[in-house]
Coordinates of C-alpha atoms in Angstrom, one line a residue:
Chain A
M1 CA 83.9 120.1 145.7
N2 CA 81.9 123.2 146.1
K3 CA 83.5 124.8 149.1
V4 CA 87.1 125.3 150.4
L5 CA 88.0 126.4 153.9
L6 CA 91.4 127.9 154.4
M7 CA 92.4 126.9 157.9
G8 CA 95.6 127.1 159.9
Q9 CA 97.3 128.9 162.7
A10 CA 97.3 132.7 163.1
N11 CA 99.8 134.5 160.9
V12 CA 100.6 131.8 158.4
G13 CA 99.3 133.7 155.4
K14 CA 95.7 132.5 155.0
S15 CA 94.4 135.9 154.1
V16 CA 97.1 136.5 151.5
L17 CA 96.2 133.1 150.0
F18 CA 92.6 134.0 150.1
N19 CA 93.1 137.3 148.4
H20 CA 95.0 135.5 145.6
L21 CA 92.4 132.7 145.2
A22 CA 89.3 134.7 145.4
G23 CA 90.6 138.0 144.0
A24 CA 89.5 139.5 147.3
A25 CA 90.8 142.2 149.6
A26 CA 90.8 140.7 153.0
T27 CA 93.0 142.6 155.5
V28 CA 96.5 141.2 155.7
S29 CA 99.0 142.0 158.5
N30 CA 102.1 140.6 160.0
Y31 CA 100.7 139.7 163.4
P32 CA 98.7 136.7 164.6
G33 CA 95.0 137.4 164.8
T34 CA 94.4 139.9 162.0
T35 CA 91.4 138.0 160.7
V36 CA 88.8 137.7 163.5
D37 CA 85.8 136.9 161.3
F38 CA 85.4 134.8 158.2
D39 CA 85.6 136.3 154.7
K40 CA 84.0 134.5 151.7
G41 CA 84.8 134.7 148.1
H42 CA 84.7 132.6 145.0
M43 CA 87.2 131.1 142.5
M44 CA 86.8 129.0 139.4
I45 CA 88.3 125.5 139.2
E46 CA 88.1 123.8 135.9
G47 CA 84.9 125.8 135.0
E48 CA 83.4 125.1 138.4
R49 CA 82.5 127.9 140.8
V50 CA 83.9 127.1 144.2
E51 CA 83.3 129.1 147.4
V52 CA 86.5 129.9 149.3
V53 CA 86.4 130.9 153.0
D54 CA 89.2 132.6 154.9
V55 CA 88.7 131.3 158.4
P56 CA 90.3 133.1 161.4
G57 CA 93.5 131.5 162.7
A58 CA 93.2 128.7 165.1
F59 CA 95.9 126.9 167.0
S60 CA 93.8 123.8 167.5
L61 CA 90.1 122.9 167.4
D62 CA 89.8 123.5 171.1
P63 CA 89.0 127.3 170.9
K64 CA 90.8 129.7 173.2
D65 CA 89.3 133.0 172.1
R66 CA 86.4 134.3 170.1
A67 CA 88.3 134.3 166.8
E68 CA 89.0 130.7 167.3
E69 CA 85.4 130.0 168.2
V70 CA 84.4 131.5 164.9
A71 CA 86.9 129.2 163.2
V72 CA 85.6 126.0 164.9
R73 CA 81.9 126.9 164.4
M74 CA 82.7 127.6 160.7
L75 CA 84.2 124.2 160.4
E76 CA 81.3 122.5 162.1
E77 CA 78.8 124.2 159.9
E78 CA 80.6 123.2 156.7
K79 CA 80.6 119.4 157.0
G80 CA 81.1 118.8 153.3
A81 CA 83.8 121.3 152.7
T82 CA 87.4 120.6 151.6
V83 CA 89.9 122.0 154.1
V84 CA 93.2 123.4 153.0
C85 CA 95.3 123.4 156.1
V86 CA 97.8 126.2 155.7
I87 CA 101.1 125.7 157.6
D88 CA 104.1 128.0 158.2
S89 CA 106.9 125.9 156.6
S90 CA 109.3 127.1 159.2
K91 CA 107.0 125.8 162.0
V92 CA 105.7 122.6 160.6
E93 CA 105.1 120.8 163.9
R94 CA 102.6 123.3 165.1
G95 CA 100.7 123.2 161.9
L96 CA 100.6 119.4 161.8
Y97 CA 98.8 119.3 165.0
L98 CA 95.8 121.1 163.6
A99 CA 96.1 119.1 160.3
L100 CA 95.8 115.9 162.3
E101 CA 92.8 117.2 164.2
L102 CA 91.1 118.1 160.9
I103 CA 92.0 114.7 159.4
E104 CA 90.6 112.9 162.5
K105 CA 87.3 114.8 162.1
G106 CA 87.0 113.2 158.7
Y107 CA 87.4 116.3 156.5
P108 CA 88.9 115.9 153.0
V109 CA 92.2 117.7 153.8
M110 CA 95.1 119.0 151.8
I111 CA 98.2 120.6 153.2
D112 CA 99.7 123.9 152.0
L113 CA 103.3 124.4 153.3
N114 CA 103.2 128.2 152.9
M115 CA 106.0 130.7 153.6
A116 CA 108.5 128.5 152.0
D117 CA 110.8 131.5 151.6
V118 CA 110.9 132.0 155.4
A119 CA 111.8 128.3 155.9
K120 CA 114.6 128.6 153.3
D121 CA 115.9 131.7 155.1
V122 CA 116.2 129.8 158.4
N123 CA 117.5 126.7 156.6
I124 CA 114.6 124.3 157.3
K125 CA 113.8 121.7 154.6
V126 CA 110.6 119.8 154.5
D127 CA 110.3 116.6 152.5
T128 CA 106.9 117.2 150.9
K129 CA 106.9 113.8 149.1
R130 CA 107.5 111.9 152.3
L131 CA 104.9 114.0 154.2
E132 CA 102.4 113.3 151.4
D133 CA 103.2 109.6 151.6
I134 CA 102.7 109.5 155.4
L135 CA 99.6 111.6 155.6
G136 CA 98.0 110.3 152.4
V137 CA 96.8 113.8 151.4
P138 CA 98.1 116.2 148.8
V139 CA 101.0 118.4 150.1
V140 CA 102.1 121.5 148.2
T141 CA 104.6 124.3 148.8
T142 CA 103.7 127.9 148.3
V143 CA 105.0 131.5 148.9
A144 CA 101.6 133.2 148.9
T145 CA 102.9 136.7 149.2
R146 CA 104.7 136.2 145.8
G147 CA 102.0 134.0 144.3
E148 CA 104.3 131.1 144.0
G149 CA 102.9 127.5 143.9
L150 CA 99.3 128.7 143.8
K151 CA 98.6 126.9 140.5
E152 CA 99.6 123.5 142.0
L153 CA 97.6 124.2 145.1
V154 CA 94.4 124.8 143.2
S155 CA 94.9 122.0 140.7
R156 CA 95.4 119.5 143.5
M157 CA 92.5 120.5 145.7
K158 CA 90.3 117.9 144.1
E159 CA 92.7 115.2 145.3
A160 CA 91.9 116.1 149.0
K161 CA 90.2 113.2 150.7
P162 CA 89.4 111.9 154.1
V163 CA 92.0 109.6 155.6
E164 CA 91.9 107.2 158.5
T165 CA 94.2 108.2 161.4
G166 CA 95.0 104.6 161.8
K167 CA 96.6 104.5 158.3
I168 CA 98.9 107.4 159.2
I169 CA 100.0 105.7 162.4
E170 CA 100.7 102.5 160.4
K171 CA 102.8 104.5 157.9
V172 CA 104.8 106.2 160.6
E173 CA 105.4 102.9 162.5
A174 CA 106.4 101.1 159.3
S175 CA 109.3 103.4 158.7
Chain B
M190 CA 84.5 105.6 162.7
E191 CA 87.8 107.5 162.8
R192 CA 90.1 107.0 165.7
A193 CA 90.2 110.0 168.1
L194 CA 93.6 110.7 169.6
T195 CA 94.3 112.3 172.9
V196 CA 96.2 115.5 172.9
D197 CA 99.4 113.7 174.0
Q198 CA 99.0 111.0 171.4
R199 CA 98.5 113.6 168.7
W200 CA 101.6 115.6 169.6
D201 CA 103.5 112.3 169.7
L202 CA 102.4 111.5 166.2
V203 CA 103.3 115.1 165.1
D204 CA 106.8 114.6 166.5
R205 CA 107.3 111.3 164.7
I206 CA 106.0 112.7 161.4
A207 CA 108.2 115.8 161.7
K208 CA 111.2 113.6 162.5
E209 CA 110.6 111.8 159.2
T210 CA 110.0 114.9 157.1
V211 CA 111.6 118.0 158.5
E212 CA 115.3 118.7 158.4
V213 CA 116.5 121.7 160.4
G214 CA 119.9 122.9 159.1
A215 CA 122.4 125.2 160.8
Y216 CA 121.3 128.7 161.1
K217 CA 123.3 131.9 161.3
P218 CA 121.7 134.8 163.0
T219 CA 121.1 137.7 160.6
L220 CA 120.6 141.4 160.9
K221 CA 116.9 140.8 161.3
D222 CA 117.5 138.8 164.4
A223 CA 119.7 141.5 165.8
L224 CA 117.0 144.0 165.2
A225 CA 114.4 141.6 166.7
G226 CA 116.5 141.4 169.9
I227 CA 117.1 145.1 170.2
T228 CA 113.4 145.9 169.9
V229 CA 112.2 143.5 172.6
N230 CA 114.9 144.1 175.2
P231 CA 113.4 146.7 177.5
W232 CA 116.6 148.8 177.8
T233 CA 116.9 149.3 174.1
G234 CA 113.3 148.5 173.1
I235 CA 111.5 151.2 175.0
P236 CA 113.7 154.1 173.6
F237 CA 113.2 152.4 170.2
A238 CA 109.4 152.3 170.7
I239 CA 109.3 155.9 171.7
A240 CA 111.4 156.9 168.7
V241 CA 109.2 154.9 166.3
L242 CA 105.9 156.3 167.7
Y243 CA 107.2 159.8 167.8
G244 CA 108.4 159.5 164.2
F245 CA 105.0 158.2 163.1
W246 CA 103.2 160.9 165.0
T247 CA 105.3 163.6 163.4
F248 CA 104.7 162.2 160.0
F249 CA 100.9 162.1 160.7
G250 CA 100.9 165.8 161.9
E251 CA 103.0 167.0 159.0
F252 CA 101.0 165.1 156.4
A253 CA 97.6 166.1 157.7
G254 CA 98.7 169.7 158.2
L255 CA 100.1 170.0 154.8
F256 CA 96.8 169.1 153.1
T257 CA 94.5 170.9 155.5
D258 CA 96.3 174.2 156.1
G259 CA 98.1 174.2 152.8
F260 CA 95.2 173.6 150.6
F261 CA 91.8 173.0 152.0
V262 CA 91.4 176.0 154.4
R263 CA 92.0 178.2 151.4
I264 CA 89.9 176.2 148.9
F265 CA 86.9 176.2 151.3
G266 CA 87.5 179.5 153.1
T267 CA 88.2 181.8 150.2
H268 CA 86.5 180.1 147.3
W269 CA 83.9 177.5 147.9
I270 CA 82.1 179.0 150.9
P271 CA 81.8 182.6 149.5
F272 CA 80.8 181.1 146.2
L273 CA 78.0 179.1 147.8
G274 CA 77.0 182.1 149.9
E275 CA 76.5 184.1 146.7
K276 CA 74.9 181.5 144.5
L277 CA 72.4 180.3 147.1
A278 CA 71.6 183.7 148.5
G279 CA 68.2 183.5 146.9
L280 CA 67.1 180.4 148.9
P281 CA 64.6 180.7 151.7
D282 CA 66.2 181.4 155.1
W283 CA 65.7 177.9 156.5
A284 CA 67.2 176.2 153.4
F285 CA 70.1 178.6 153.4
T286 CA 70.8 178.0 157.1
I287 CA 70.8 174.2 156.6
L288 CA 72.8 174.1 153.4
V289 CA 75.2 177.0 153.8
G290 CA 74.9 178.1 157.4
D291 CA 75.1 181.2 159.4
K292 CA 74.5 184.4 157.3
A293 CA 76.7 186.4 159.6
V294 CA 79.7 184.7 158.0
F295 CA 79.0 186.7 154.8
A296 CA 78.4 190.0 156.4
E297 CA 80.9 192.9 156.1
G298 CA 83.6 192.8 158.8
F299 CA 83.1 189.2 159.8
V300 CA 86.1 188.0 161.8
G301 CA 86.8 184.3 162.1
D302 CA 87.2 181.2 160.0
P303 CA 84.3 180.7 157.7
C304 CA 85.2 177.0 157.3
F305 CA 84.0 176.4 160.9
A306 CA 81.7 179.4 161.5
A307 CA 79.4 178.7 158.6
G308 CA 78.2 175.4 159.9
G309 CA 76.0 174.3 156.9
V310 CA 75.9 170.9 155.4
L311 CA 77.6 172.0 152.1
T312 CA 80.2 174.3 153.8
T313 CA 81.4 173.1 157.2
G314 CA 79.8 169.7 156.7
L315 CA 82.0 169.1 153.7
F316 CA 85.0 170.9 155.0
M317 CA 85.5 168.8 158.1
P318 CA 85.5 165.4 156.5
F319 CA 87.2 166.3 153.2
G320 CA 89.4 169.2 154.3
I321 CA 90.6 167.9 157.6
V322 CA 89.7 164.4 158.6
L323 CA 90.3 162.6 155.4
W324 CA 94.0 163.6 155.4
A325 CA 94.4 162.7 159.1
V326 CA 92.9 159.3 158.8
L327 CA 94.7 158.6 155.5
A328 CA 98.0 159.4 157.3
L329 CA 97.1 157.4 160.4
F330 CA 95.9 154.3 158.4
F331 CA 99.1 154.4 156.4
V332 CA 101.3 154.5 159.5
L333 CA 99.2 151.8 161.2
A334 CA 99.5 149.6 158.2
I335 CA 103.3 149.9 158.3
L336 CA 103.3 149.0 162.0
E337 CA 101.1 146.0 161.3
D338 CA 103.0 144.6 158.3
T339 CA 106.5 144.9 159.5
G340 CA 105.7 142.8 162.5
Y341 CA 106.5 145.5 165.0
L342 CA 103.1 145.4 166.8
P343 CA 103.8 142.1 168.6
R344 CA 107.1 143.5 169.8
L345 CA 105.4 146.4 171.3
A346 CA 103.0 143.9 172.9
V347 CA 106.0 142.1 174.5
L348 CA 107.4 145.4 175.8
I349 CA 104.1 146.6 177.4
D350 CA 103.0 143.2 178.6
T351 CA 103.8 143.7 182.3
V352 CA 101.9 147.0 182.5
M353 CA 98.9 145.6 180.7
H354 CA 98.6 142.7 183.2
K355 CA 97.9 145.3 185.9
I356 CA 94.7 146.2 184.1
G357 CA 93.6 142.7 183.5
L358 CA 94.8 142.5 180.0
H359 CA 98.1 141.5 178.4
G360 CA 100.5 142.9 175.9
F361 CA 98.5 141.9 172.9
A362 CA 95.9 144.4 174.0
I363 CA 98.1 147.1 172.5
V364 CA 96.9 145.8 169.1
P365 CA 93.2 146.7 169.5
T366 CA 94.3 149.9 171.2
L367 CA 96.5 151.1 168.4
I368 CA 94.0 150.1 165.8
S369 CA 91.4 152.0 167.7
L370 CA 93.5 155.2 167.3
G371 CA 92.7 154.8 163.6
C372 CA 89.1 153.9 164.0
N373 CA 87.3 152.4 167.1
V374 CA 85.3 150.0 164.9
P375 CA 88.0 147.6 163.8
G376 CA 89.7 148.2 167.2
V377 CA 86.7 146.8 169.0
T378 CA 86.5 143.9 166.6
A379 CA 90.2 143.1 167.1
A380 CA 89.5 142.6 170.8
R381 CA 88.1 139.2 169.8
T382 CA 91.6 137.8 169.9
L383 CA 91.7 138.3 173.7
E384 CA 91.0 135.0 175.6
T385 CA 88.4 135.6 178.2
R386 CA 85.1 137.5 178.4
K387 CA 86.5 139.6 181.2
Q388 CA 89.4 140.7 179.1
R389 CA 87.2 141.5 176.1
F390 CA 84.9 143.5 178.3
I391 CA 87.7 145.5 179.9
M392 CA 89.3 146.1 176.5
I393 CA 86.1 147.2 174.8
A394 CA 85.0 149.4 177.6
L395 CA 88.5 151.1 177.7
L396 CA 88.5 151.5 173.9
G397 CA 85.1 153.0 173.8
V398 CA 85.7 155.4 176.5
F399 CA 89.4 156.4 176.5
V400 CA 90.8 155.8 173.0
P401 CA 90.1 158.7 170.6
C402 CA 89.8 157.8 166.9
G403 CA 91.8 159.1 164.0
A404 CA 89.0 161.4 162.8
Q405 CA 88.8 162.9 166.3
I406 CA 92.6 163.2 166.6
G407 CA 92.7 164.9 163.2
M408 CA 90.2 167.5 164.4
M409 CA 92.1 168.1 167.6
E410 CA 95.4 168.4 165.7
E411 CA 93.8 171.1 163.6
L412 CA 91.8 173.0 166.3
V413 CA 93.7 172.5 169.6
P414 CA 97.2 171.5 168.5
G415 CA 98.7 173.0 171.7
M416 CA 96.8 170.8 174.1
I417 CA 96.8 167.5 172.3
G418 CA 99.6 166.2 174.4
W419 CA 97.6 166.9 177.6
V420 CA 94.5 165.3 176.1
F421 CA 96.5 162.1 175.4
L422 CA 98.1 162.1 178.8
T423 CA 94.7 162.6 180.5
L424 CA 93.1 159.8 178.5
A425 CA 96.0 157.5 179.0
I426 CA 95.8 158.1 182.8
G427 CA 92.1 157.2 182.6
Y428 CA 92.8 154.1 180.5
F429 CA 95.2 152.7 183.1
V430 CA 93.5 153.9 186.3
F431 CA 90.1 152.7 185.3
G432 CA 91.4 149.6 183.6
W433 CA 92.9 148.8 187.0
V434 CA 89.6 149.4 188.7
L435 CA 87.6 147.3 186.2
N436 CA 90.1 144.5 186.7
K437 CA 89.6 144.6 190.5
I438 CA 85.8 144.7 190.4
W439 CA 84.8 142.6 187.3
P440 CA 84.7 138.9 187.8
G441 CA 86.6 136.5 185.6
E442 CA 90.0 135.3 184.6
S443 CA 92.9 137.2 183.1
P444 CA 95.3 134.3 182.1
E445 CA 98.9 134.6 181.2
I446 CA 99.5 133.9 177.6
L447 CA 102.3 132.8 175.3
M448 CA 102.6 135.3 172.6
D449 CA 103.7 134.4 169.1
V450 CA 106.1 137.0 167.7
P451 CA 106.5 136.7 164.0
P452 CA 109.7 137.6 162.2
Y453 CA 110.2 141.1 160.9
R454 CA 109.2 141.4 157.3
A455 CA 109.6 144.1 154.7
P456 CA 106.1 145.4 154.1
Q457 CA 104.7 144.9 150.7
W458 CA 103.7 148.3 149.4
S459 CA 100.8 147.0 147.5
N460 CA 99.3 145.6 150.7
I461 CA 100.0 148.8 152.7
L462 CA 98.3 150.9 150.0
R463 CA 95.4 148.5 149.7
K464 CA 94.8 148.5 153.4
T465 CA 95.1 152.2 153.7
W466 CA 92.7 152.7 150.8
M467 CA 90.1 150.1 152.1
R468 CA 90.0 151.8 155.6
T469 CA 89.9 155.2 154.1
R470 CA 87.0 154.1 151.8
H471 CA 85.2 152.8 154.9
F472 CA 85.6 156.3 156.4
L473 CA 84.3 158.0 153.3
F474 CA 81.2 155.8 152.9
V475 CA 80.3 155.2 156.5
A476 CA 81.5 158.3 158.4
V477 CA 80.9 161.1 156.0
P478 CA 77.1 160.6 155.8
F479 CA 76.9 160.8 159.6
V480 CA 78.9 164.1 159.6
L481 CA 76.5 165.6 157.0
L482 CA 73.5 164.3 158.9
G483 CA 74.9 165.7 162.2
C484 CA 75.4 169.1 160.5
A485 CA 71.8 169.1 159.2
I486 CA 70.4 168.2 162.6
V487 CA 72.3 171.0 164.3
M488 CA 71.3 173.5 161.7
V489 CA 67.6 172.4 161.9
L490 CA 67.7 172.8 165.7
Y491 CA 69.2 176.3 165.3
A492 CA 66.7 177.3 162.6
T493 CA 63.8 176.2 164.7
G494 CA 65.1 177.7 167.9
A495 CA 65.1 174.3 169.6
M496 CA 68.9 174.5 170.1
D497 CA 68.5 177.6 172.4
A498 CA 65.9 175.8 174.4
I499 CA 68.0 172.7 174.9
A500 CA 71.1 174.7 175.6
S501 CA 69.4 176.8 178.3
G502 CA 68.0 173.6 179.8
L503 CA 71.4 172.0 180.1
E504 CA 73.2 175.2 181.2
G505 CA 72.8 174.5 184.9
L506 CA 74.2 171.0 184.7
L507 CA 77.1 171.9 182.3
A508 CA 78.1 174.9 184.4
S509 CA 77.9 173.3 187.8
V510 CA 79.4 169.9 187.3
F511 CA 81.7 170.4 184.4
G512 CA 82.2 174.2 184.3
V513 CA 81.5 174.2 180.5
P514 CA 79.3 177.0 179.0
A515 CA 75.9 176.2 177.4
S516 CA 77.3 177.1 174.0
A517 CA 79.0 173.7 174.0
T518 CA 75.6 172.0 173.8
P519 CA 75.4 171.5 170.1
S520 CA 78.8 169.9 170.1
L521 CA 78.0 167.5 173.0
M522 CA 74.7 166.6 171.2
V523 CA 76.3 165.5 167.9
G524 CA 79.1 163.7 169.7
F525 CA 76.7 160.7 169.7
L526 CA 77.0 160.7 165.9
R527 CA 80.6 161.6 165.2
K528 CA 83.4 162.8 167.5
D529 CA 85.1 164.7 164.7
L530 CA 82.1 166.8 164.0
A531 CA 81.6 167.4 167.7
I532 CA 85.1 168.8 168.1
G533 CA 84.6 171.0 165.0
L534 CA 81.4 172.5 166.6
L535 CA 83.0 173.4 169.9
P536 CA 82.7 177.2 170.4
I537 CA 86.5 177.5 170.9
G538 CA 86.6 181.2 170.7
A539 CA 83.9 181.6 173.4
M540 CA 85.7 179.4 175.9
T541 CA 88.8 179.6 178.1
N542 CA 91.6 177.2 177.2
Y543 CA 90.8 175.1 180.2
Q544 CA 87.1 174.9 179.2
V545 CA 88.2 173.8 175.7
F546 CA 90.4 171.1 177.3
K547 CA 87.6 169.8 179.5
S548 CA 85.2 169.8 176.6
V549 CA 87.6 167.8 174.4
I550 CA 88.1 165.3 177.2
L551 CA 84.3 165.0 177.8
L552 CA 83.7 164.5 174.1
S553 CA 86.2 161.7 174.0
I554 CA 84.8 159.8 177.0
Y555 CA 81.1 160.4 177.2
F556 CA 79.9 158.0 174.5
P557 CA 81.4 156.0 171.7
C558 CA 80.3 157.1 168.3
L559 CA 77.1 155.5 166.8
A560 CA 79.1 153.0 164.7
T561 CA 81.2 151.8 167.6
F562 CA 78.1 151.6 169.9
A563 CA 76.3 149.4 167.3
L564 CA 79.3 147.1 167.4
L565 CA 79.3 147.0 171.2
L566 CA 75.8 145.7 171.0
R567 CA 77.0 142.8 168.9
E568 CA 80.2 142.0 170.7
L569 CA 79.0 142.2 174.3
N570 CA 76.2 140.6 176.3
W571 CA 73.5 142.6 178.0
K572 CA 75.1 142.6 181.4
E573 CA 78.3 143.9 179.8
I574 CA 76.5 146.5 177.8
L575 CA 74.8 147.9 180.8
A576 CA 78.0 147.9 182.7
T577 CA 79.8 149.7 179.9
L578 CA 77.0 152.3 179.9
G579 CA 77.2 152.7 183.6
F580 CA 81.0 153.0 183.4
L581 CA 80.6 155.7 180.7
V582 CA 78.2 157.8 182.9
A583 CA 80.5 157.3 185.9
M584 CA 83.5 158.3 183.9
V585 CA 81.8 161.4 182.5
F586 CA 80.9 162.6 186.0
V587 CA 84.1 161.5 187.7
F588 CA 86.4 162.8 185.0
G589 CA 84.4 165.9 184.2
G590 CA 83.9 166.7 187.9
V591 CA 87.6 166.1 188.8
L592 CA 88.9 168.1 185.9
N593 CA 86.5 170.9 186.9
L594 CA 87.7 170.8 190.5
I595 CA 91.3 170.9 189.4
G596 CA 90.5 173.8 187.2
M597 CA 88.8 175.6 190.2
A598 CA 91.8 174.9 192.4
G599 CA 94.2 176.2 189.8
G600 CA 92.0 179.2 189.1
W601 CA 91.8 178.5 185.4

């Protein structure tokens, strides 16, 4: 693993996460579409230097505006990268759509259920173990603004792996 | 080979996964939700928006005024500039003119503000960015950061959505517009979130022409505080009228959108301060060198006599079309580099109020500053760039001409 892309919908906290991981200063705001270009930084994982990319928010891999175009191009150029799909824990369904697209494309994916504090506020619970079991990729919970859960996120990045969509469908149908 | 799903199949799968893993509990609306409702309902939201913007504007004016009038006018006017005038008096004339400025400022019986009248790189050139503009942009960036981080901007977007559709945009266009009030450069970049080429073109053209930046607003607040409301009103009229025209004539789509409104959040002060600092730093490193360069160019043109030649060459045009005296030439020339410097160089004492007003409007619309223009080249294609330039020229003559006619009719 030498490159990690932070992807996800707009306003789920990718830039906050990026600033923590790469010790960077990407602009962070509370509205969708703050990041319109990618930012790059580096972090160390077990003595290995890994590049981290803060990708503009994208609803899906079918770009609707120029910021999303940047995101999709970024992804296509980085075939070997590990993708951390950042999801707003209070809006899991939307984030899962992009996560499935990323998995279908064959990227090693891991899921970060971010903004866990917001989900708790609105009384939404996500069974991360079950989600991990169905998707077959690592799923962690974070509150990026407070730096919670980042250690687990980083330590499990290496477990991210490509998964066959068929396996996921089998899992869902089996239950 | 992985199996590709259709959009419907994928959503279906998402639903089934979510059913397995997500549990939505009972939810009691909170104070935040009440506030969220109040701020997007037009009846309560519009007064709320006016109050918020007025509050921020007042803060901006008070903060910038405190530093500029309270400290820097004195520091520069009574200490730094006389000190330089004395210490560097031995320099050759040309060097003195470029570094310190007009010798008349140091003569007995000089009446005026040496901070502006001197004009040299080390006097006015330093006073404008560090004495005035720095404090204005600092306050504006701070205020914008709060608007951004609380989640209020998307609410403003909802409120203004209907109006923005009339000019081919939608509510979210308020975001690039407000960011441009801090600095046009990130504002133009933020236009990337708009969906179609047409929308981006209209947005960028309107930002470049009608939205003054923080540095420029800071200078206006200092030099022409009495007419700043009229300036904003005139530019806002231009923004909407010509946005409407561009929407009619430029081909392309302006689709409806579904906007995602995030919940309100308490801003994190560390983030607010970091953003304010990063943007201010950008101003210091990117803008200040251009201000100094602009001062140097103007003073070289003065020292060589070229300025007089250019001014007399432009006198006819300026007087007949815009009704502005030739002494505004230096200001209009450096407007290409920096708008704040250009406003600082306006010969305010030598013009009528209405001429000052016209000049300020002309400076706002006639060309984006160099940094913004460089960005236009990157964000737009050739056809759009040429159209933007054509639009600019048309605006200068239409706006300048109309304002001049209104002035003549009013006898100002």
